[in-house]
mmCIF file of C-alpha atoms in Angstrom:
data_model
loop_
_atom_site.group_PDB
_atom_site.id
_atom_site.type_symbol
_atom_site.label_atom_id
_atom_site.label_comp_id
_atom_site.label_asym_id
_atom_site.label_seq_id
_atom_site.Cartn_x
_atom_site.Cartn_y
_atom_site.Cartn_z
ATOM 1 C CA MET O 1 33.738 179.826 46.358
ATOM 2 C CA LYS O 2 34.818 176.255 47.118
ATOM 3 C CA THR O 3 32.241 174.740 49.474
ATOM 4 C CA VAL O 4 32.616 171.638 51.630
ATOM 5 C CA GLY O 5 29.606 169.882 53.114
ATOM 6 C CA ILE O 6 29.642 167.817 56.325
ATOM 7 C CA ILE O 7 26.670 165.693 57.406
ATOM 8 C CA CYS O 8 26.666 165.395 61.179
ATOM 9 C CA GLU O 9 24.704 165.132 64.417
ATOM 10 C CA CYS O 10 26.872 167.271 66.714
ATOM 11 C CA ASN O 11 25.389 165.450 69.671
ATOM 12 C CA PRO O 12 27.383 167.086 71.167
ATOM 13 C CA PHE O 13 30.209 168.670 69.168
ATOM 14 C CA HIS O 14 33.556 167.033 69.926
ATOM 15 C CA ALA O 15 37.170 167.262 68.816
ATOM 16 C CA GLY O 16 36.562 164.844 65.956
ATOM 17 C CA HIS O 17 34.155 167.330 64.378
ATOM 18 C CA GLY O 18 36.705 170.096 64.850
ATOM 19 C CA TYR O 19 39.437 167.978 63.265
ATOM 20 C CA LEU O 20 37.299 167.239 60.190
ATOM 21 C CA ILE O 21 36.381 170.918 59.742
ATOM 22 C CA ALA O 22 40.015 171.991 60.181
ATOM 23 C CA GLN O 23 41.166 169.471 57.578
ATOM 24 C CA ALA O 24 38.531 170.714 55.137
ATOM 25 C CA LYS O 25 39.587 174.333 55.591
ATOM 26 C CA ALA O 26 43.243 173.410 55.271
ATOM 27 C CA SER O 27 42.400 171.899 51.885
ATOM 28 C CA GLY O 28 41.356 175.329 50.629
ATOM 29 C CA ALA O 29 37.634 175.310 51.396
ATOM 30 C CA ASP O 30 36.163 178.806 51.411
ATOM 31 C CA ALA O 31 33.106 177.715 53.379
ATOM 32 C CA VAL O 32 32.239 174.623 55.419
ATOM 33 C CA ILE O 33 28.502 173.928 55.491
ATOM 34 C CA ALA O 34 27.178 171.514 58.107
ATOM 35 C CA LEU O 35 23.943 169.602 57.609
ATOM 36 C CA MET O 36 23.050 168.675 61.172
ATOM 37 C CA SER O 37 20.331 166.469 62.650
ATOM 38 C CA GLY O 38 17.602 168.447 64.385
ATOM 39 C CA CYS O 39 15.791 167.210 67.490
ATOM 40 C CA PHE O 40 16.401 163.506 66.918
ATOM 41 C CA VAL O 41 19.384 161.573 65.637
ATOM 42 C CA GLN O 42 20.105 158.522 63.546
ATOM 43 C CA ARG O 43 20.005 155.986 66.376
ATOM 44 C CA GLY O 44 16.516 157.127 67.333
ATOM 45 C CA GLU O 45 17.626 159.158 70.356
ATOM 46 C CA ALA O 46 16.649 162.673 71.382
ATOM 47 C CA ALA O 47 19.500 165.120 70.739
ATOM 48 C CA ILE O 48 21.072 166.210 74.013
ATOM 49 C CA SER O 49 20.300 169.890 73.389
ATOM 50 C CA ASP O 50 18.143 171.807 70.930
ATOM 51 C CA PRO O 51 19.214 172.284 67.300
ATOM 52 C CA PHE O 52 20.020 175.989 67.631
ATOM 53 C CA SER O 53 22.386 175.620 70.582
ATOM 54 C CA ARG O 54 24.195 172.769 68.861
ATOM 55 C CA ALA O 55 24.359 174.726 65.603
ATOM 56 C CA GLU O 56 25.940 177.729 67.320
ATOM 57 C CA ILE O 57 28.559 175.446 68.841
ATOM 58 C CA MET O 58 29.251 174.186 65.308
ATOM 59 C CA LEU O 59 30.072 177.807 64.408
ATOM 60 C CA LEU O 60 32.431 177.939 67.380
ATOM 61 C CA GLY O 61 34.048 174.806 66.000
ATOM 62 C CA GLY O 62 34.697 176.326 62.580
ATOM 63 C CA ALA O 63 31.569 175.714 60.494
ATOM 64 C CA ASP O 64 30.332 178.683 58.436
ATOM 65 C CA ALA O 65 26.673 177.705 58.157
ATOM 66 C CA VAL O 66 24.535 175.004 59.755
ATOM 67 C CA LEU O 67 21.389 173.660 58.114
ATOM 68 C CA GLU O 68 18.949 171.221 59.677
ATOM 69 C CA LEU O 69 18.771 167.696 58.267
ATOM 70 C CA PRO O 70 14.973 167.375 58.365
ATOM 71 C CA PHE O 71 12.901 164.889 60.312
ATOM 72 C CA PRO O 72 12.262 162.015 59.642
ATOM 73 C CA TYR O 73 15.400 161.537 57.501
ATOM 74 C CA CYS O 74 17.663 162.531 60.421
ATOM 75 C CA ALA O 75 16.344 159.559 62.394
ATOM 76 C CA GLY O 76 16.342 157.087 59.515
ATOM 77 C CA SER O 77 18.640 154.173 58.888
ATOM 78 C CA ALA O 78 21.831 154.816 56.920
ATOM 79 C CA GLU O 79 20.028 154.475 53.580
ATOM 80 C CA PHE O 80 17.654 157.351 54.336
ATOM 81 C CA PHE O 81 19.946 159.452 56.526
ATOM 82 C CA GLY O 82 22.757 159.387 53.982
ATOM 83 C CA GLY O 83 20.463 159.591 50.968
ATOM 84 C CA ALA O 84 18.653 162.709 52.193
ATOM 85 C CA GLY O 85 21.894 164.375 53.235
ATOM 86 C CA VAL O 86 23.500 163.807 49.836
ATOM 87 C CA GLU O 87 20.377 164.949 47.985
ATOM 88 C CA ILE O 88 20.216 168.202 49.966
ATOM 89 C CA PHE O 89 23.871 169.027 49.351
ATOM 90 C CA ASP O 90 23.582 168.072 45.683
ATOM 91 C CA ARG O 91 20.593 170.380 45.200
ATOM 92 C CA LEU O 92 22.403 173.193 47.020
ATOM 93 C CA GLY O 93 25.436 172.906 44.739
ATOM 94 C CA ILE O 94 28.047 171.860 47.329
ATOM 95 C CA ASP O 95 31.436 171.057 45.772
ATOM 96 C CA GLU O 96 32.812 168.390 48.139
ATOM 97 C CA LEU O 97 31.356 166.051 50.769
ATOM 98 C CA TRP O 98 33.748 165.309 53.642
ATOM 99 C CA PHE O 99 33.184 162.499 56.149
ATOM 100 C CA GLY O 100 35.118 160.510 58.694
ATOM 101 C CA SER O 101 35.686 156.775 58.355
ATOM 102 C CA GLU O 102 37.483 154.092 60.298
ATOM 103 C CA CYS O 103 39.428 152.749 57.329
ATOM 104 C CA GLY O 104 40.170 156.122 55.720
ATOM 105 C CA ASP O 105 40.372 154.376 52.340
ATOM 106 C CA LEU O 106 38.043 155.933 49.766
ATOM 107 C CA ALA O 107 38.758 153.333 47.091
ATOM 108 C CA ARG O 108 37.818 150.502 49.458
ATOM 109 C CA LEU O 109 34.644 152.285 50.548
ATOM 110 C CA GLU O 110 33.696 152.909 46.900
ATOM 111 C CA ARG O 111 34.156 149.220 46.139
ATOM 112 C CA LEU O 112 32.007 148.191 49.086
ATOM 113 C CA SER O 113 29.272 150.676 48.248
ATOM 114 C CA ALA O 114 29.151 149.409 44.658
ATOM 115 C CA ALA O 115 28.239 145.936 45.943
ATOM 116 C CA LEU O 116 24.964 147.384 47.220
ATOM 117 C CA ASP O 117 23.863 148.064 43.638
ATOM 118 C CA ASP O 118 23.821 144.331 42.886
ATOM 119 C CA PRO O 119 20.323 142.781 43.347
ATOM 120 C CA ALA O 120 22.023 139.501 44.206
ATOM 121 C CA PHE O 121 23.544 141.176 47.276
ATOM 122 C CA TRP O 122 20.112 142.052 48.662
ATOM 123 C CA GLU O 123 18.719 138.617 47.862
ATOM 124 C CA ARG O 124 21.578 137.050 49.797
ATOM 125 C CA TYR O 125 21.180 139.551 52.616
ATOM 126 C CA ALA O 126 17.419 138.898 52.943
ATOM 127 C CA LYS O 127 18.097 135.190 53.388
ATOM 128 C CA SER O 128 20.936 135.781 55.862
ATOM 129 C CA ALA O 129 18.901 138.253 57.916
ATOM 130 C CA GLU O 130 16.270 135.587 58.555
ATOM 131 C CA GLY O 131 18.825 133.636 60.573
ATOM 132 C CA ASN O 132 19.978 134.211 64.126
ATOM 133 C CA GLU O 133 23.093 136.294 63.502
ATOM 134 C CA GLY O 134 21.218 139.602 63.334
ATOM 135 C CA THR O 135 20.673 142.078 60.528
ATOM 136 C CA ALA O 136 23.920 144.009 61.039
ATOM 137 C CA ALA O 137 26.046 140.870 61.145
ATOM 138 C CA ALA O 138 24.223 139.528 58.091
ATOM 139 C CA PHE O 139 24.899 142.746 56.207
ATOM 140 C CA PHE O 140 28.627 142.669 56.880
ATOM 141 C CA SER O 141 28.976 138.965 56.220
ATOM 142 C CA CYS O 142 27.324 139.530 52.825
ATOM 143 C CA LEU O 143 29.731 142.361 52.077
ATOM 144 C CA GLN O 144 32.594 140.054 52.973
ATOM 145 C CA GLU O 145 31.168 137.417 50.669
ATOM 146 C CA PHE O 146 30.707 139.822 47.738
ATOM 147 C CA CYS O 147 33.819 141.986 48.189
ATOM 148 C CA GLY O 148 36.262 140.343 50.557
ATOM 149 C CA ASP O 149 38.793 142.405 52.516
ATOM 150 C CA VAL O 150 36.139 143.922 54.789
ATOM 151 C CA HIS O 151 37.704 146.226 57.365
ATOM 152 C CA PRO O 152 37.238 144.857 60.919
ATOM 153 C CA CYS O 153 35.647 148.150 62.045
ATOM 154 C CA LEU O 154 33.419 148.399 58.995
ATOM 155 C CA SER O 155 30.259 148.880 61.065
ATOM 156 C CA ASN O 156 31.535 152.386 61.768
ATOM 157 C CA ASP O 157 31.893 153.035 58.031
ATOM 158 C CA ILE O 158 28.306 152.248 57.084
ATOM 159 C CA LEU O 159 27.352 155.920 56.720
ATOM 160 C CA ALA O 160 30.352 156.497 54.471
ATOM 161 C CA ILE O 161 29.134 153.676 52.252
ATOM 162 C CA SER O 162 25.614 155.139 52.187
ATOM 163 C CA TYR O 163 26.959 158.562 51.142
ATOM 164 C CA LEU O 164 28.981 157.085 48.299
ATOM 165 C CA ARG O 165 26.077 154.993 47.064
ATOM 166 C CA ALA O 166 23.739 158.001 47.124
ATOM 167 C CA LEU O 167 26.262 160.127 45.216
ATOM 168 C CA ARG O 168 26.586 157.447 42.563
ATOM 169 C CA GLN O 169 22.832 156.883 42.255
ATOM 170 C CA ARG O 170 22.231 160.604 41.778
ATOM 171 C CA GLY O 171 25.089 160.990 39.320
ATOM 172 C CA SER O 172 26.209 163.816 41.575
ATOM 173 C CA ARG O 173 29.092 166.123 40.708
ATOM 174 C CA ILE O 174 30.016 166.349 44.419
ATOM 175 C CA LYS O 175 33.521 165.044 45.128
ATOM 176 C CA PRO O 176 33.698 162.686 48.148
ATOM 177 C CA VAL O 177 36.617 163.023 50.571
ATOM 178 C CA THR O 178 37.147 160.776 53.592
ATOM 179 C CA VAL O 179 39.323 161.461 56.624
ATOM 180 C CA LYS O 180 40.429 158.653 58.907
ATOM 181 C CA ARG O 181 38.825 158.926 62.348
ATOM 182 C CA VAL O 182 41.049 159.917 65.230
ATOM 183 C CA GLY O 183 40.677 159.461 68.969
ATOM 184 C CA SER O 184 38.208 157.253 70.857
ATOM 185 C CA ALA O 185 36.317 154.569 69.018
ATOM 186 C CA TYR O 186 33.004 155.494 67.491
ATOM 187 C CA ARG O 187 30.294 155.084 70.182
ATOM 188 C CA ALA O 188 32.841 154.372 72.937
ATOM 189 C CA ASP O 189 30.701 154.820 76.035
ATOM 190 C CA SER O 190 33.210 156.324 78.451
ATOM 191 C CA VAL O 191 35.681 159.204 78.391
ATOM 192 C CA GLU O 192 39.179 157.805 78.546
ATOM 193 C CA GLN O 193 41.450 159.695 80.905
ATOM 194 C CA LYS O 194 43.389 162.509 79.207
ATOM 195 C CA THR O 195 41.913 161.746 75.770
ATOM 196 C CA LYS O 196 41.513 164.720 73.454
ATOM 197 C CA PHE O 197 39.014 162.950 71.214
ATOM 198 C CA PRO O 198 36.227 161.379 73.308
ATOM 199 C CA SER O 199 33.226 160.025 71.435
ATOM 200 C CA ALA O 200 29.886 161.835 71.400
ATOM 201 C CA THR O 201 28.350 158.789 73.122
ATOM 202 C CA ALA O 202 30.803 159.136 76.011
ATOM 203 C CA LEU O 203 30.164 162.873 76.316
ATOM 204 C CA ARG O 204 26.390 162.392 76.447
ATOM 205 C CA ARG O 205 26.727 159.742 79.110
ATOM 206 C CA LEU O 206 29.094 161.954 81.128
ATOM 207 C CA TRP O 207 26.752 164.965 80.940
ATOM 208 C CA ARG O 208 23.698 162.971 82.015
ATOM 209 C CA ALA O 209 25.563 161.167 84.785
ATOM 210 C CA GLU O 210 27.263 164.278 86.176
ATOM 211 C CA ASP O 211 26.617 167.771 84.785
ATOM 212 C CA LEU O 212 27.485 170.218 82.024
ATOM 213 C CA GLU O 213 30.729 171.226 83.724
ATOM 214 C CA ALA O 214 32.058 167.692 83.292
ATOM 215 C CA VAL O 215 31.877 167.889 79.478
ATOM 216 C CA LEU O 216 32.848 171.527 78.922
ATOM 217 C CA PRO O 217 36.610 170.740 78.795
ATOM 218 C CA TYR O 218 35.906 168.703 75.635
ATOM 219 C CA LEU O 219 33.780 171.365 73.892
ATOM 220 C CA PRO O 220 34.904 174.502 72.023
ATOM 221 C CA ASN O 221 35.653 177.649 74.025
ATOM 222 C CA GLY O 222 32.426 179.575 74.425
ATOM 223 C CA ALA O 223 30.170 176.516 74.739
ATOM 224 C CA ARG O 224 29.402 177.329 78.377
ATOM 225 C CA GLU O 225 27.716 180.615 77.392
ATOM 226 C CA ILE O 226 25.535 178.735 74.901
ATOM 227 C CA LEU O 227 24.628 175.663 76.937
ATOM 228 C CA SER O 228 24.333 177.062 80.482
ATOM 229 C CA PRO O 229 21.077 178.903 79.648
ATOM 230 C CA CYS O 230 19.690 175.644 78.235
ATOM 231 C CA VAL O 231 20.467 173.852 81.493
ATOM 232 C CA LYS O 232 18.988 176.717 83.511
ATOM 233 C CA LYS O 233 15.769 176.654 81.458
ATOM 234 C CA LYS O 234 15.727 172.842 81.757
ATOM 235 C CA THR O 235 15.750 172.277 78.008
ATOM 236 C CA ALA O 236 18.940 170.197 78.299
ATOM 237 C CA PRO O 237 20.103 167.513 78.659
ATOM 238 C CA ALA O 238 17.203 165.985 76.733
ATOM 239 C CA ASP O 239 16.560 162.250 76.853
ATOM 240 C CA LEU O 240 13.944 160.064 75.177
ATOM 241 C CA LYS O 241 13.321 158.312 78.501
ATOM 242 C CA ASN O 242 11.648 161.501 79.756
ATOM 243 C CA ALA O 243 8.774 160.611 77.419
ATOM 244 C CA GLU O 244 8.581 156.968 78.494
ATOM 245 C CA ALA O 245 5.007 157.228 79.848
ATOM 246 C CA LEU O 246 3.876 158.497 76.439
ATOM 247 C CA ILE O 247 5.832 155.716 74.710
ATOM 248 C CA LEU O 248 4.396 152.910 76.826
ATOM 249 C CA GLY O 249 0.895 154.356 76.565
ATOM 250 C CA HIS O 250 1.139 154.668 72.794
ATOM 251 C CA PHE O 251 2.123 151.047 72.273
ATOM 252 C CA ARG O 252 -0.452 149.791 74.757
ATOM 253 C CA LEU O 253 -3.296 151.689 73.062
ATOM 254 C CA THR O 254 -2.439 151.703 69.338
ATOM 255 C CA SER O 255 -3.878 148.986 67.096
ATOM 256 C CA ARG O 256 -1.559 146.284 65.800
ATOM 257 C CA GLU O 257 -2.646 147.077 62.225
ATOM 258 C CA ARG O 258 -1.600 150.714 62.588
ATOM 259 C CA LEU O 259 1.799 149.773 64.011
ATOM 260 C CA GLU O 260 2.449 147.411 61.100
ATOM 261 C CA SER O 261 2.375 150.393 58.696
ATOM 262 C CA ILE O 262 5.017 152.361 60.623
ATOM 263 C CA ALA O 263 8.593 152.626 59.328
ATOM 264 C CA GLU O 264 10.929 150.079 61.003
ATOM 265 C CA LEU O 265 7.994 148.229 62.650
ATOM 266 C CA SER O 266 6.843 145.894 59.878
ATOM 267 C CA GLY O 267 7.324 142.143 59.965
ATOM 268 C CA GLY O 268 5.795 141.806 63.413
ATOM 269 C CA LEU O 269 8.104 144.171 65.307
ATOM 270 C CA GLY O 270 5.274 146.616 66.052
ATOM 271 C CA ASN O 271 3.229 143.749 67.437
ATOM 272 C CA ARG O 272 6.196 142.639 69.540
ATOM 273 C CA LEU O 273 6.606 146.110 71.065
ATOM 274 C CA ALA O 274 2.871 146.390 71.712
ATOM 275 C CA GLU O 275 2.829 143.070 73.548
ATOM 276 C CA ILE O 276 5.938 143.846 75.607
ATOM 277 C CA SER O 277 4.731 147.356 76.460
ATOM 278 C CA GLY O 278 1.943 145.823 78.553
ATOM 279 C CA ARG O 279 4.474 144.448 81.018
ATOM 280 C CA ALA O 280 7.337 146.929 80.691
ATOM 281 C CA ASP O 281 7.543 149.622 83.374
ATOM 282 C CA SER O 282 10.054 151.930 81.653
ATOM 283 C CA LEU O 283 11.612 152.671 78.271
ATOM 284 C CA GLU O 284 14.753 150.855 79.400
ATOM 285 C CA SER O 285 12.843 147.673 80.224
ATOM 286 C CA LEU O 286 10.843 147.889 76.973
ATOM 287 C CA LEU O 287 14.060 148.046 74.959
ATOM 288 C CA LYS O 288 15.760 145.353 77.025
ATOM 289 C CA LEU O 289 12.856 142.931 76.617
ATOM 290 C CA ALA O 290 12.401 143.633 72.895
ATOM 291 C CA GLU O 291 16.041 143.726 71.787
ATOM 292 C CA THR O 292 17.428 140.774 69.838
ATOM 293 C CA LYS O 293 20.181 140.320 67.263
ATOM 294 C CA LYS O 294 17.561 140.882 64.578
ATOM 295 C CA TYR O 295 16.100 143.910 66.382
ATOM 296 C CA PRO O 296 18.969 145.984 67.853
ATOM 297 C CA ALA O 297 18.308 148.968 70.110
ATOM 298 C CA ALA O 298 18.837 151.541 67.347
ATOM 299 C CA ARG O 299 16.123 150.010 65.163
ATOM 300 C CA LEU O 300 13.764 149.749 68.130
ATOM 301 C CA GLN O 301 14.288 153.401 69.028
ATOM 302 C CA ARG O 302 13.781 154.521 65.440
ATOM 303 C CA GLY O 303 10.580 152.503 65.303
ATOM 304 C CA ILE O 304 9.391 154.094 68.542
ATOM 305 C CA LEU O 305 10.054 157.598 67.184
ATOM 306 C CA PHE O 306 8.260 156.835 63.942
ATOM 307 C CA ALA O 307 5.298 155.280 65.759
ATOM 308 C CA LEU O 308 4.858 158.371 67.929
ATOM 309 C CA THR O 309 5.071 160.681 64.905
ATOM 310 C CA GLY O 310 3.204 158.496 62.402
ATOM 311 C CA ILE O 311 6.058 158.058 59.918
ATOM 312 C CA THR O 312 5.748 155.295 57.319
ATOM 313 C CA ARG O 313 8.456 153.807 55.117
ATOM 314 C CA GLU O 314 6.896 155.603 52.146
ATOM 315 C CA ASP O 315 7.375 158.901 53.996
ATOM 316 C CA LEU O 316 11.098 158.206 54.292
ATOM 317 C CA LYS O 317 11.319 157.616 50.544
ATOM 318 C CA THR O 318 10.113 161.139 49.689
ATOM 319 C CA SER O 319 12.534 163.924 48.764
ATOM 320 C CA PRO O 320 13.198 166.850 51.127
ATOM 321 C CA ALA O 321 11.060 169.835 50.120
ATOM 322 C CA TYR O 322 13.096 172.488 51.928
ATOM 323 C CA VAL O 323 15.942 172.860 54.401
ATOM 324 C CA ARG O 324 16.011 175.149 57.440
ATOM 325 C CA LEU O 325 18.861 177.479 58.365
ATOM 326 C CA LEU O 326 19.944 177.137 62.003
ATOM 327 C CA ALA O 327 23.103 179.267 62.198
ATOM 328 C CA ALA O 328 25.606 181.117 60.021
ATOM 329 C CA ASN O 329 28.506 183.559 60.150
ATOM 330 C CA GLU O 330 29.125 186.200 57.472
ATOM 331 C CA ARG O 331 30.736 183.746 55.065
ATOM 332 C CA GLY O 332 27.906 181.317 55.649
ATOM 333 C CA CYS O 333 25.367 184.075 54.971
ATOM 334 C CA GLU O 334 27.133 184.748 51.675
ATOM 335 C CA PHE O 335 26.720 181.086 50.764
ATOM 336 C CA ILE O 336 23.038 181.079 51.793
ATOM 337 C CA GLY O 337 22.411 184.233 49.763
ATOM 338 C CA GLY O 338 23.885 182.600 46.674
ATOM 339 C CA CYS O 339 21.841 179.432 47.212
ATOM 340 C CA ARG O 340 18.614 181.386 47.377
ATOM 341 C CA LYS O 341 19.311 182.658 43.876
ATOM 342 C CA THR O 342 20.569 179.480 42.214
ATOM 343 C CA ALA O 343 19.919 176.339 44.321
ATOM 344 C CA ALA O 344 17.271 173.751 43.467
ATOM 345 C CA LEU O 345 16.132 173.522 47.108
ATOM 346 C CA PRO O 346 14.544 176.323 49.192
ATOM 347 C CA ILE O 347 16.325 177.419 52.382
ATOM 348 C CA VAL O 348 13.910 178.755 55.002
ATOM 349 C CA THR O 349 14.433 180.579 58.291
ATOM 350 C CA ARG O 350 10.869 180.585 59.655
ATOM 351 C CA ARG O 351 7.510 178.936 59.072
ATOM 352 C CA ALA O 352 6.255 181.880 56.990
ATOM 353 C CA ASP O 353 9.025 181.146 54.442
ATOM 354 C CA LEU O 354 7.755 177.653 53.644
ATOM 355 C CA PRO O 355 7.078 176.937 49.963
ATOM 356 C CA GLU O 356 3.427 176.562 48.979
ATOM 357 C CA THR O 357 3.734 172.928 47.932
ATOM 358 C CA ASP O 358 2.229 169.686 49.174
ATOM 359 C CA GLY O 359 5.705 168.343 49.895
ATOM 360 C CA ALA O 360 6.643 171.353 52.021
ATOM 361 C CA ARG O 361 3.371 171.206 53.950
ATOM 362 C CA ARG O 362 3.912 167.500 54.617
ATOM 363 C CA GLN O 363 7.516 168.056 55.756
ATOM 364 C CA ALA O 364 6.440 170.948 58.007
ATOM 365 C CA GLU O 365 3.846 168.693 59.615
ATOM 366 C CA TRP O 366 6.540 166.114 60.336
ATOM 367 C CA ALA O 367 8.732 168.856 61.819
ATOM 368 C CA GLU O 368 5.880 169.982 64.085
ATOM 369 C CA ARG O 369 5.407 166.426 65.352
ATOM 370 C CA ALA O 370 9.145 166.118 66.012
ATOM 371 C CA TYR O 371 9.229 169.452 67.872
ATOM 372 C CA ALA O 372 6.196 168.407 69.926
ATOM 373 C CA LEU O 373 7.776 165.100 70.893
ATOM 374 C CA TYR O 374 11.112 166.740 71.676
ATOM 375 C CA SER O 375 9.389 169.167 74.059
ATOM 376 C CA LEU O 376 8.452 166.109 76.138
ATOM 377 C CA CYS O 377 12.017 164.773 76.172
ATOM 378 C CA THR O 378 13.530 167.784 77.957
ATOM 379 C CA PRO O 379 14.001 167.892 81.754
ATOM 380 C CA LYS O 380 11.007 170.253 81.947
ATOM 381 C CA ILE O 381 8.119 169.960 79.494
ATOM 382 C CA GLY O 382 8.403 172.778 76.986
ATOM 383 C CA SER O 383 6.279 174.503 74.363
ATOM 384 C CA CYS O 384 5.622 172.820 71.021
ATOM 385 C CA GLU O 385 5.906 176.192 69.294
ATOM 386 C CA GLU O 386 9.229 177.397 70.692
ATOM 387 C CA LEU O 387 11.458 175.704 68.134
ATOM 388 C CA TRP O 388 9.381 177.006 65.218
ATOM 389 C CA ARG O 389 9.494 180.554 66.594
ATOM 390 C CA GLN O 390 13.259 180.611 67.076
ATOM 391 C CA ASN O 391 15.300 182.583 64.550
ATOM 392 C CA PRO O 392 18.654 181.405 63.154
ATOM 393 C CA VAL O 393 21.799 182.307 65.062
ATOM 394 C CA ILE O 394 23.644 184.864 62.911
ATOM 395 C CA TRP O 395 27.195 185.983 63.675
ATOM 396 C CA ARG O 396 28.248 189.286 62.187
ATOM 397 C CA GLY O 397 31.793 190.622 61.982
ATOM 398 C CA GLU O 398 33.417 187.278 62.789
#
């Protein structure tokens, strides 16, 4: 069985995801396995609907099995998000890793990722990041300096670079394949009229501003039956701002020393958020007052998530101890069955399946914190236990 892995957020699923899956299957893939962010995503935002509803929509879109990219890796910067995703697929024995990129040029991306292995690159970056241009701009200017010929939309290729670096560092046998992005620009914040490929950012904004019906034309057939119950139960659309009282209270009451130990909040950023939280009256104003070129919104939101859940940088450096199955069709179940016999990473479907190891207990504790926080991000406060109790979505006879 030739297996293709896709690391994604599906927040929500859009035509770009469908295009990537279709291209993978057209290449001869027997099974497409998605590794999808759970309750929170890489920019530190709450996923717009729960992991199981999004995973089932991935099945509608052509995936054969959907696994959860565990917290906190799913909300980490590209280094940790991409590194954990590659490690999980490598330990599961996936044959190929497919990903979208703006440039669509694997050789160029390989060359750029190789620059990150040079200690001189990071020394130069550390000096540049101390200036006023911001960390992202410093990163890309250093790549330009070390490699030249940097694609003008390279910021959208940063995950591709992180995947390639992680594959190389692990000496992985997984073959990387990139597909040039199609449709609206990555993170475009509005749905262009008549576009077939709106960005996930635009779809989230449209759903929150209007309603589910407004985004259904851009989702796979059958999405209404999956998402309408979520809207009715008030578990979607989720938004981190629904927990803004908790966020402001946490930063007003937590010691500066404790915040300094949190991932993304070292170097005085935790202290900055604590000080600003005393005069901010909403999450939006907290972010607006704290954001600078050095501290963009995505880093601030990741730091907020990690502060609320107690995640340190050392936590992010640990290896995943297990991966959870969210959804699968019959072909996906065949893949999962094979993995359970041969893979170097346990696949679990419920809490009772967790391995009896310190790493698994630690990862389960992080998952519980993430589920608890997510239950406060939904339109109506939910149960902390509901996401642990939910069984995978299994399609038979498809």
